[in-house]
Every structure is written in structure tokens, then in C-alpha cells.
Amino acid sequence: MSAQEPASHVKTKVPFKIVRATLEDVDAIADISGDCFLTDSHTLLKAVWKGKDFHREGSRDYVRSLFSNPRIDLLVARKGVDGEDKVIGSIIWAKCGYPVPGATQEEEAARIIKRDSLPKTSSLVRLAPPPAPVQAPEGQPLTIKELEETTNQTMNHYVQLLMPEGCQCRFVCGMSVAPAYQGQGIGSALLKWGTDLADKDQVYSWVSSSMGGWPAYANAGFVEVGRLELNLDDYAQGIKWDQGDGSEKDWGTYYWPYMRRDPK
């Protein structure tokens, strides 16, 4: 707080507790995710064709599907000292390459040998370039279809780099904090839940971040190992970004950082 800032402008931090999500939390998780992307240019461009609530609705179906996946830890930040109040944030932590129940000693030994042969530090995979963007058919303009194909292709490229066969790691599939509660340490706590486990297990973590989300991951020790960067106007087919006040502007450049954190 600056010396001139009135006390009424100071945001009081709310108490919260990190707990496992329940099926009853699905709607709240999806709504918070939707609210977090209300100003995200990439999401808004896709909404021109998919509808303004496509992200929120897609999040709801996706989150509901995760409860039967044993590799997923779905957590929420619940308001209140004992977590007795509403959901104000969430994170999806997944794990790969952990011991398989029922595996033989030989199978487990082979898993460990393969795991230990992979790169141990982020510096060995830093700044790997993405594949070339998908092009439209000859003589046709780029559309949202090529944008989605390019982002999917890039995700597959970095998954192979960051999560090769035989690896053991943890990764973030999504994180969001309600806008009214951002800047109060909730995102940091949600990330720390998983990075503490990664440190305990001595495995690395990784994430594919949105353009607006990367500072939170950088603060948690993730470093960029690659990124996709595109001019969204190339895919907008001449449509401008409606600012809601009668004005329009270009969509501009958007980038997707891929980040990895080594264990401490």
C-alpha cells in the first residue's frame, strides 16, 4: 500500500482451505474458469464461431469427466478458515509414470530404468521450437479450424517433448481463481499442493499456460521451455475484436508458453 492509498482500497485477504473437489463443485469450477477467460483474446476469438459460453460449457463437461480418472487430483480452494464456504479457485493436477498397482518386480524395475534415462533438468529441453503452423488449403484463407489444428499440433509436439514414454512427472491440466479473489495467494497455494508432492517424489512438473497465466507458474518455479506465438488476426477472417462500447480493435499476437519445473 502506498502512503496516499485510502484504507478502503486495501483488499483484505480472505481465509481459504485447499480440499479435494466433489461432484457438487463442478458448476462452480466451470463458472470460475469461464469468468477467468472473459478477457482472453484467444478464447473470445473462438467464441465468435462457437458461442460466448463455449468455454464455460466445455469446462463443465471436462471437469465432470475427471472424477473417474485415478491419475487426476482435482482440488478446490474453498473460502473460510475450515473451507466451509464457496469455491473460489481450482486446479487439476495429473500424474504420469507412477508405479502401477499389481506390476511385477521386473516391470517396476524396467519402469525405473526408463525413467532414469530421461533428461533430469529443464536446461536440456529449454526453448524447443514448435512445429510450423497448419496452413489452409491452397487459395483459401486461414480460419478458426487452422488455428485449432495448430494449437492441437503444438500441444502434441510438446507433450512428446515434456512427457516422453517412460517419464514420471506431474502436470497441470488447468487452474483458475475467481477474479474477485485473485492476488491473494490462492493460485500459489493450489500450485504448491502439487509441487510439494513433486519435490517429495523428486519428479518434474510441467504446464501449458495461457498467455495471461504464465506469471503464476513462473512464480512457482516453472521455466519456459517453448512457446507457440500466432497473430490471431490471421485467423479472424476480417472480424475485429468488439470492445463492448461500440469500438473495435485488432486481436493481436497471442502466445502459449510451455513450462517445466524441476524438483527441489
Short mmCIF file of C-alpha atoms in Angstrom, two decimals:
data_model
loop_
_atom_site.label_atom_id
_atom_site.label_comp_id
_atom_site.label_asym_id
_atom_site.label_seq_id
_atom_site.Cartn_x
_atom_site.Cartn_y
_atom_site.Cartn_z
CA MET A 1 0.00 0.00 0.00
CA SER A 2 1.29 3.46 -0.85
CA ALA A 3 1.21 6.27 1.69
CA GLN A 4 -1.54 8.00 -0.29
CA GLU A 5 -3.81 4.98 -0.77
CA PRO A 6 -7.01 5.14 1.29
CA ALA A 7 -7.51 2.23 3.66
CA SER A 8 -10.83 1.48 1.92
CA HIS A 9 -8.89 0.50 -1.22
CA VAL A 10 -6.89 -2.18 0.56
CA LYS A 11 -8.01 -5.70 -0.36
CA THR A 12 -8.37 -7.83 2.75
CA LYS A 13 -7.16 -11.38 2.16
CA VAL A 14 -9.83 -13.98 2.72
CA PRO A 15 -9.13 -17.24 4.56
CA PHE A 16 -9.38 -20.37 2.42
CA LYS A 17 -8.55 -24.05 2.53
CA ILE A 18 -7.36 -26.40 -0.24
CA VAL A 19 -9.52 -29.53 -0.34
CA ARG A 20 -10.49 -32.18 -2.84
CA ALA A 21 -13.34 -31.27 -5.17
CA THR A 22 -16.68 -33.08 -5.21
CA LEU A 23 -19.20 -33.53 -8.00
CA GLU A 24 -21.24 -30.77 -6.38
CA ASP A 25 -18.39 -28.35 -7.15
CA VAL A 26 -18.45 -28.89 -10.95
CA ASP A 27 -20.66 -25.91 -11.79
CA ALA A 28 -18.65 -23.54 -9.58
CA ILE A 29 -15.36 -24.73 -11.10
CA ALA A 30 -16.69 -24.27 -14.65
CA ASP A 31 -18.13 -20.84 -13.89
CA ILE A 32 -14.86 -19.61 -12.39
CA SER A 33 -12.93 -20.91 -15.39
CA GLY A 34 -15.36 -19.12 -17.70
CA ASP A 35 -15.01 -15.87 -15.75
CA CYS A 36 -11.21 -16.09 -15.92
CA PHE A 37 -11.26 -16.18 -19.71
CA LEU A 38 -13.75 -13.35 -20.28
CA THR A 39 -10.91 -11.08 -21.45
CA ASP A 40 -8.70 -13.74 -23.08
CA SER A 41 -8.38 -12.81 -26.74
CA HIS A 42 -7.85 -16.36 -27.99
CA THR A 43 -10.97 -17.61 -26.18
CA LEU A 44 -13.03 -14.63 -27.35
CA LEU A 45 -11.99 -15.14 -30.97
CA LYS A 46 -13.11 -18.77 -30.84
CA ALA A 47 -16.35 -17.64 -29.19
CA VAL A 48 -17.24 -15.67 -32.33
CA TRP A 49 -17.89 -19.01 -34.03
CA LYS A 50 -18.53 -21.35 -31.08
CA GLY A 51 -20.78 -19.14 -28.96
CA LYS A 52 -19.99 -16.95 -25.98
CA ASP A 53 -20.41 -19.74 -23.40
CA PHE A 54 -18.49 -22.47 -25.23
CA HIS A 55 -15.57 -22.34 -22.81
CA ARG A 56 -17.76 -22.47 -19.71
CA GLU A 57 -19.88 -25.33 -21.07
CA GLY A 58 -16.83 -27.27 -22.26
CA SER A 59 -15.18 -26.85 -18.88
CA ARG A 60 -18.25 -28.23 -17.13
CA ASP A 61 -18.26 -31.43 -19.21
CA TYR A 62 -14.49 -31.83 -18.92
CA VAL A 63 -14.35 -31.40 -15.15
CA ARG A 64 -17.22 -33.82 -14.61
CA SER A 65 -15.36 -36.48 -16.62
CA LEU A 66 -12.27 -36.29 -14.38
CA PHE A 67 -13.72 -37.80 -11.23
CA SER A 68 -13.34 -41.35 -12.55
CA ASN A 69 -9.68 -40.87 -13.56
CA PRO A 70 -7.26 -42.26 -10.95
CA ARG A 71 -4.38 -40.17 -12.36
CA ILE A 72 -6.17 -36.90 -11.58
CA ASP A 73 -6.16 -34.84 -8.40
CA LEU A 74 -8.91 -32.24 -8.66
CA LEU A 75 -8.64 -29.65 -5.91
CA VAL A 76 -10.55 -26.55 -4.96
CA ALA A 77 -9.81 -23.55 -2.79
CA ARG A 78 -12.84 -23.17 -0.56
CA LYS A 79 -13.46 -19.92 1.25
CA GLY A 80 -13.38 -19.97 5.05
CA VAL A 81 -10.90 -21.00 7.73
CA ASP A 82 -12.16 -24.58 7.56
CA GLY A 83 -13.16 -24.49 3.90
CA GLU A 84 -16.82 -24.28 4.79
CA ASP A 85 -17.87 -21.68 2.22
CA LYS A 86 -18.00 -21.35 -1.57
CA VAL A 87 -15.37 -22.45 -4.11
CA ILE A 88 -13.10 -19.57 -5.16
CA GLY A 89 -10.44 -21.44 -7.15
CA SER A 90 -9.50 -24.82 -8.56
CA ILE A 91 -6.64 -26.77 -10.08
CA ILE A 92 -6.34 -30.04 -11.98
CA TRP A 93 -3.12 -31.90 -11.19
CA ALA A 94 -2.35 -35.07 -13.15
CA LYS A 95 0.45 -37.58 -12.79
CA CYS A 96 2.23 -39.76 -15.32
CA GLY A 97 4.57 -42.73 -14.99
CA TYR A 98 3.91 -43.54 -11.34
CA PRO A 99 4.04 -47.17 -10.11
CA VAL A 100 1.22 -49.30 -11.46
CA PRO A 101 -0.69 -51.36 -8.87
CA GLY A 102 -0.08 -55.04 -9.45
CA ALA A 103 3.08 -54.59 -11.52
CA THR A 104 5.74 -57.27 -11.17
CA GLN A 105 9.19 -56.51 -9.79
CA GLU A 106 10.61 -56.82 -13.31
CA GLU A 107 8.05 -54.41 -14.75
CA GLU A 108 8.72 -51.89 -11.98
CA ALA A 109 12.49 -52.20 -12.46
CA ALA A 110 12.10 -51.60 -16.21
CA ARG A 111 9.94 -48.53 -15.50
CA ILE A 112 12.60 -47.07 -13.21
CA ILE A 113 15.41 -47.71 -15.71
CA LYS A 114 13.48 -45.96 -18.47
CA ARG A 115 12.55 -43.08 -16.16
CA ASP A 116 16.14 -42.54 -15.05
CA SER A 117 17.41 -42.41 -18.64
CA LEU A 118 15.39 -39.26 -19.44
CA PRO A 119 16.56 -35.61 -19.08
CA LYS A 120 16.78 -34.54 -15.46
CA THR A 121 16.90 -30.75 -15.87
CA SER A 122 14.86 -28.19 -17.77
CA SER A 123 18.00 -26.78 -19.39
CA LEU A 124 18.18 -29.89 -21.57
CA VAL A 125 14.81 -29.11 -23.21
CA ARG A 126 14.76 -25.31 -22.97
CA LEU A 127 13.46 -23.17 -25.84
CA ALA A 128 12.49 -26.02 -28.15
CA PRO A 129 10.72 -24.52 -31.22
CA PRO A 130 7.15 -25.54 -32.12
CA PRO A 131 6.23 -27.13 -35.46
CA ALA A 132 5.20 -24.87 -38.33
CA PRO A 133 1.57 -23.65 -38.17
CA VAL A 134 -1.06 -25.59 -40.10
CA GLN A 135 -1.86 -23.90 -43.42
CA ALA A 136 -5.21 -23.50 -45.15
CA PRO A 137 -5.92 -25.29 -48.44
CA GLU A 138 -4.31 -23.51 -51.39
CA GLY A 139 -6.18 -20.34 -52.28
CA GLN A 140 -8.25 -20.40 -49.07
CA PRO A 141 -7.94 -18.04 -46.07
CA LEU A 142 -6.89 -19.22 -42.64
CA THR A 143 -9.83 -19.87 -40.33
CA ILE A 144 -10.53 -20.91 -36.77
CA LYS A 145 -10.14 -24.51 -38.00
CA GLU A 146 -6.45 -23.99 -38.82
CA LEU A 147 -5.99 -22.15 -35.52
CA GLU A 148 -7.33 -25.11 -33.57
CA GLU A 149 -5.32 -27.60 -35.61
CA THR A 150 -2.16 -25.57 -35.00
CA THR A 151 -2.69 -25.35 -31.24
CA ASN A 152 -3.51 -29.08 -31.05
CA GLN A 153 -0.47 -29.96 -33.15
CA THR A 154 1.74 -27.84 -30.92
CA MET A 155 0.32 -29.42 -27.77
CA ASN A 156 1.08 -32.90 -29.12
CA HIS A 157 4.60 -31.76 -30.02
CA TYR A 158 5.38 -30.51 -26.52
CA VAL A 159 3.67 -33.44 -24.82
CA GLN A 160 6.12 -35.73 -26.62
CA LEU A 161 8.98 -33.48 -25.52
CA LEU A 162 7.88 -32.89 -21.93
CA MET A 163 6.20 -36.21 -21.22
CA PRO A 164 8.02 -38.86 -23.27
CA GLU A 165 7.29 -42.56 -22.86
CA GLY A 166 8.69 -43.84 -19.58
CA CYS A 167 8.79 -40.47 -17.79
CA GLN A 168 7.49 -39.82 -14.30
CA CYS A 169 6.07 -36.36 -13.71
CA ARG A 170 3.19 -34.24 -12.56
CA PHE A 171 1.44 -31.69 -14.75
CA VAL A 172 -1.25 -29.04 -14.50
CA CYS A 173 -4.26 -29.51 -16.79
CA GLY A 174 -5.92 -26.28 -15.71
CA MET A 175 -6.06 -23.73 -12.92
CA SER A 176 -8.36 -20.80 -12.25
CA VAL A 177 -9.07 -18.41 -9.41
CA ALA A 178 -12.23 -16.31 -9.25
CA PRO A 179 -11.32 -12.79 -10.47
CA ALA A 180 -12.57 -11.17 -7.24
CA TYR A 181 -10.10 -13.28 -5.24
CA GLN A 182 -7.01 -13.11 -7.42
CA GLY A 183 -3.79 -11.74 -5.95
CA GLN A 184 -4.43 -13.27 -2.54
CA GLY A 185 -2.18 -16.32 -2.74
CA ILE A 186 -4.87 -18.78 -3.79
CA GLY A 187 -3.24 -19.75 -7.08
CA SER A 188 0.12 -20.11 -5.33
CA ALA A 189 -1.41 -22.45 -2.75
CA LEU A 190 -3.10 -24.57 -5.42
CA LEU A 191 0.20 -24.91 -7.27
CA LYS A 192 2.16 -25.61 -4.10
CA TRP A 193 -0.05 -28.60 -3.33
CA GLY A 194 1.31 -30.36 -6.42
CA THR A 195 4.85 -29.02 -6.48
CA ASP A 196 5.35 -30.15 -2.88
CA LEU A 197 4.42 -33.68 -3.94
CA ALA A 198 6.70 -33.41 -6.98
CA ASP A 199 9.56 -32.34 -4.71
CA LYS A 200 8.83 -35.20 -2.33
CA ASP A 201 8.86 -37.69 -5.21
CA GLN A 202 11.78 -35.93 -6.93
CA VAL A 203 9.91 -35.63 -10.23
CA TYR A 204 9.48 -32.64 -12.50
CA SER A 205 6.25 -30.76 -13.26
CA TRP A 206 5.06 -29.05 -16.42
CA VAL A 207 2.20 -26.97 -17.78
CA SER A 208 0.83 -25.50 -20.99
CA SER A 209 -0.17 -21.99 -19.92
CA SER A 210 -2.45 -19.36 -21.34
CA MET A 211 -0.87 -16.03 -22.17
CA GLY A 212 -2.27 -14.45 -19.03
CA GLY A 213 -1.49 -17.34 -16.71
CA TRP A 214 2.26 -17.76 -17.08
CA PRO A 215 3.37 -15.33 -14.31
CA ALA A 216 1.72 -17.53 -11.67
CA TYR A 217 3.66 -20.54 -12.91
CA ALA A 218 6.91 -18.59 -13.16
CA ASN A 219 6.49 -17.53 -9.53
CA ALA A 220 6.13 -21.21 -8.62
CA GLY A 221 9.45 -22.07 -10.29
CA PHE A 222 8.31 -23.12 -13.76
CA VAL A 223 10.57 -22.02 -16.63
CA GLU A 224 9.63 -21.66 -20.26
CA VAL A 225 10.91 -24.45 -22.49
CA GLY A 226 8.99 -23.49 -25.64
CA ARG A 227 6.11 -21.44 -26.93
CA LEU A 228 3.66 -21.08 -29.78
CA GLU A 229 3.12 -17.50 -30.94
CA LEU A 230 0.49 -16.52 -33.51
CA ASN A 231 -1.16 -13.39 -34.87
CA LEU A 232 -4.83 -14.04 -34.16
CA ASP A 233 -5.89 -11.58 -36.86
CA ASP A 234 -4.58 -14.06 -39.44
CA TYR A 235 -7.42 -16.40 -38.41
CA ALA A 236 -10.20 -13.84 -37.78
CA GLN A 237 -11.42 -13.60 -41.40
CA GLY A 238 -11.60 -9.83 -41.13
CA ILE A 239 -13.65 -9.79 -37.92
CA LYS A 240 -12.42 -7.33 -35.32
CA TRP A 241 -12.47 -7.61 -31.53
CA ASP A 242 -15.69 -5.99 -30.25
CA GLN A 243 -14.85 -3.96 -27.14
CA GLY A 244 -18.44 -3.74 -25.94
CA ASP A 245 -18.55 0.06 -26.14
CA GLY A 246 -19.11 0.42 -29.85
CA SER A 247 -15.39 0.29 -30.68
CA GLU A 248 -13.28 -2.48 -32.21
CA LYS A 249 -9.61 -3.37 -32.30
CA ASP A 250 -7.25 -5.97 -33.72
CA TRP A 251 -6.90 -9.29 -31.91
CA GLY A 252 -3.11 -9.02 -31.87
CA THR A 253 -0.45 -11.59 -31.09
CA TYR A 254 -1.14 -14.42 -28.66
CA TYR A 255 1.36 -16.85 -27.21
CA TRP A 256 1.12 -20.16 -25.38
CA PRO A 257 4.12 -20.82 -23.08
CA TYR A 258 5.12 -24.40 -22.28
CA MET A 259 6.83 -24.52 -18.92
CA ARG A 260 8.68 -27.06 -16.79
CA ARG A 261 9.70 -27.06 -13.13
CA ASP A 262 12.49 -29.24 -11.78
CA PRO A 263 12.15 -30.75 -8.29
CA LYS A 264 13.91 -29.13 -5.36
#
